Amino acid sequence: MKKFLPHYSSGIVVKGFGRGSKELGIPTANFPEEVVNNLPQDMETGVYYGFSQVDNGPVYKMVMSIGWNPYYKNEKKSMETHILHKFDEDFYGKILKVVILDYIRPELNFNSLDELIDTIKSDIAIAEKNLNQSEFKSFQEHQFFS
Ligand code: ADP
Ligand code: RBF
Ligand code: MG
């Protein structure tokens, strides 16, 4: 599971699927295809967490979904980052940097949108808690983000 971690990615924030994740309270910043294609071939799809930064701003905790979103049956593999911070404005076109540190679970299908949202909320709680551990804390101050 952790074979390819930590993994560092950076790229421009592009428009995603426009499904209104934002309206659900869980906006996800999408990376372009090239960044997705740079992931190690054998890295498992699923839900991960780590740290993230928009341009040269503060480094925040994040959760990320990598894969095909079985609930929506996407045709294209995506990397969607939800940053655990309330932003006043969108940041399309800015540079997003992420370090992926740990794996939570595989991508699942759900019977309803409510179940998807509840599961994402529990992913967020896991990331919130685990990222305070000293094992991970050091990455927040990593050179990558300076
Ligand atoms: P899209 O389908 O275009 O990805 P979303 O509804 O997922 O649309 O919204 C994503 C956009 O919301 C991001 O590209 C970013 O500009 C903005 N945004 C605002 N707050 C956050 C946040 N906390 N985490 C991720 N993106 C955010
Ligand atoms: N989509 C899925 O189809 N299955 C999942 O298990 C799943 N887990 C996610 C976990 C996180 C932390 C995030 C941010 C997204 C996840 N998604 C998943 C993607 C979700 O379907 C997408 O962000 C939608 O746009 C939400 O409305
Ligand atoms: Mg999105």
XYZ file of C-alpha atoms and ligand atoms in Angstrom:
201
model
C 0.000 0.000 0.000
C 2.733 2.451 0.956
C 5.228 1.256 -1.626
C 5.024 4.443 -3.696
C 4.646 6.878 -0.811
C 5.407 9.653 -0.170
C 4.494 10.785 -3.668
C 4.920 14.411 -4.731
C 2.787 15.954 -7.483
C 2.306 19.463 -8.745
C 0.333 21.028 -11.544
C -2.218 23.586 -12.591
C -5.737 23.332 -11.172
C -8.123 22.577 -14.037
C -11.903 22.311 -14.391
C -13.187 18.950 -13.258
C -16.375 17.123 -14.018
C -18.551 20.021 -12.876
C -20.791 17.850 -10.757
C -21.244 20.465 -8.109
C -18.964 18.873 -5.529
C -18.683 22.392 -4.184
C -22.407 22.581 -3.527
C -22.035 19.408 -1.488
C -19.404 21.136 0.630
C -16.612 19.010 -0.786
C -14.970 20.905 -3.669
C -12.146 18.966 -5.279
C -9.304 20.609 -7.164
C -8.540 18.536 -10.262
C -5.115 17.969 -11.807
C -4.555 17.815 -15.574
C -4.171 14.486 -17.338
C -0.356 14.745 -17.532
C -0.091 14.874 -13.748
C -2.405 11.873 -13.394
C -0.322 9.985 -15.948
C 2.815 10.686 -13.902
C 1.602 8.518 -11.026
C 3.484 5.229 -10.748
C 1.765 2.621 -12.944
C 1.254 0.237 -10.043
C 0.081 2.728 -7.456
C -3.342 1.650 -6.303
C -6.391 3.767 -6.963
C -8.271 4.822 -3.858
C -8.473 7.480 -1.201
C -5.285 8.995 0.199
C -4.308 11.909 2.439
C -1.394 14.241 2.863
C -0.538 17.930 2.606
C -1.199 20.499 -0.096
C -0.409 24.067 -1.065
C -1.898 26.532 -3.549
C 0.786 28.731 -5.137
C 2.976 29.905 -2.256
C 0.224 29.884 0.341
C 0.016 27.983 3.618
C 0.357 24.196 3.652
C -2.942 22.532 4.529
C -4.070 18.967 5.114
C -5.819 17.308 2.194
C -7.692 14.165 1.170
C -7.431 12.878 -2.365
C -9.398 10.502 -4.524
C -7.433 8.737 -7.258
C -9.243 6.646 -9.826
C -12.405 6.330 -11.827
C -15.053 7.239 -9.231
C -17.123 4.033 -9.426
C -20.174 5.949 -8.214
C -19.995 8.038 -11.391
C -18.290 5.476 -13.634
C -15.782 7.956 -15.042
C -13.972 7.029 -18.233
C -10.862 8.940 -17.285
C -8.678 8.384 -14.261
C -8.612 11.480 -12.079
C -6.749 12.910 -9.091
C -9.069 15.111 -7.040
C -7.819 16.976 -4.003
C -10.090 18.298 -1.288
C -8.115 20.731 0.862
C -9.121 20.894 4.516
C -9.440 24.642 4.562
C -12.227 27.074 3.749
C -11.103 29.283 0.829
C -12.822 32.562 0.033
C -12.253 32.172 -3.684
C -11.727 29.538 -6.353
C -8.157 28.905 -7.456
C -8.466 27.522 -10.980
C -5.264 28.138 -12.942
C -3.063 28.278 -9.845
C -0.340 25.777 -9.017
C -1.359 23.022 -6.637
C 1.363 21.031 -4.891
C 0.557 17.876 -2.947
C 2.469 15.262 -1.037
C 0.539 12.016 -0.748
C 1.475 10.292 2.504
C -0.918 7.480 3.318
C -3.719 5.334 1.966
C -7.186 5.098 3.524
C -9.333 2.784 1.362
C -10.165 1.668 -2.160
C -12.680 3.627 -4.220
C -16.151 2.285 -3.599
C -19.523 2.370 -5.225
C -22.471 3.598 -3.154
C -26.240 3.283 -3.251
C -26.776 6.984 -2.733
C -25.009 10.314 -2.842
C -25.590 10.632 0.924
C -23.550 7.505 1.557
C -20.742 8.829 -0.648
C -20.729 12.132 1.240
C -20.803 10.441 4.675
C -17.882 8.245 3.699
C -15.884 11.226 2.437
C -16.579 12.983 5.761
C -15.136 10.053 7.649
C -12.091 10.098 5.324
C -11.650 13.760 6.258
C -11.825 12.912 9.970
C -9.162 10.213 9.524
C -6.860 12.624 7.673
C -7.416 15.394 10.249
C -6.384 13.080 13.044
C -3.556 11.101 11.465
C -1.783 14.094 9.961
C -1.113 15.430 13.468
C 1.192 12.472 14.125
C 4.871 13.364 14.244
C 5.601 10.780 11.537
C 3.754 13.022 9.069
C 4.098 16.478 10.642
C 7.578 17.015 9.180
C 6.221 16.921 5.634
C 4.266 20.099 6.286
C 7.591 21.951 6.519
C 9.199 20.053 3.645
C 11.407 21.921 1.154
C 8.961 20.939 -1.591
C 6.564 23.564 -0.227
C 9.050 26.433 -0.025
P -14.709 21.015 -10.666
O -15.686 20.012 -11.206
O -14.354 22.076 -11.681
O -13.483 20.373 -10.080
P -15.638 21.452 -7.936
O -17.061 21.665 -7.540
O -14.986 20.155 -7.572
O -15.503 21.761 -9.483
O -14.823 22.660 -7.281
C -13.423 22.650 -7.358
C -12.816 24.036 -7.263
O -13.207 24.680 -6.040
C -11.301 23.947 -7.178
O -10.717 23.885 -8.480
C -10.944 25.249 -6.457
O -10.774 26.309 -7.373
C -12.165 25.520 -5.583
N -12.006 25.223 -4.148
C -12.429 26.052 -3.142
N -12.169 25.545 -1.949
C -11.560 24.341 -2.137
C -11.037 23.342 -1.251
N -11.109 23.489 0.069
N -10.467 22.237 -1.798
C -10.408 22.099 -3.147
N -10.882 22.996 -4.024
C -11.460 24.134 -3.544
N -16.041 8.684 -5.744
C -16.473 7.408 -5.808
O -17.151 7.047 -6.764
N -16.175 6.501 -4.824
C -15.434 6.823 -3.749
O -15.187 5.970 -2.885
C -14.965 8.179 -3.627
N -14.231 8.579 -2.568
C -13.810 9.873 -2.489
C -13.069 10.272 -1.369
C -12.631 11.589 -1.255
C -11.830 11.988 -0.044
C -12.955 12.535 -2.258
C -12.501 13.959 -2.143
C -13.684 12.138 -3.369
C -14.127 10.811 -3.493
N -14.850 10.387 -4.599
C -15.289 9.087 -4.676
C -15.042 11.298 -5.742
C -16.386 11.960 -5.734
O -17.281 11.119 -6.422
C -16.264 13.282 -6.489
O -15.417 14.146 -5.781
C -17.610 13.880 -6.710
O -17.480 14.934 -7.584
C -18.329 14.290 -5.424
O -19.570 14.834 -5.745
Mg -13.450 18.729 -8.709
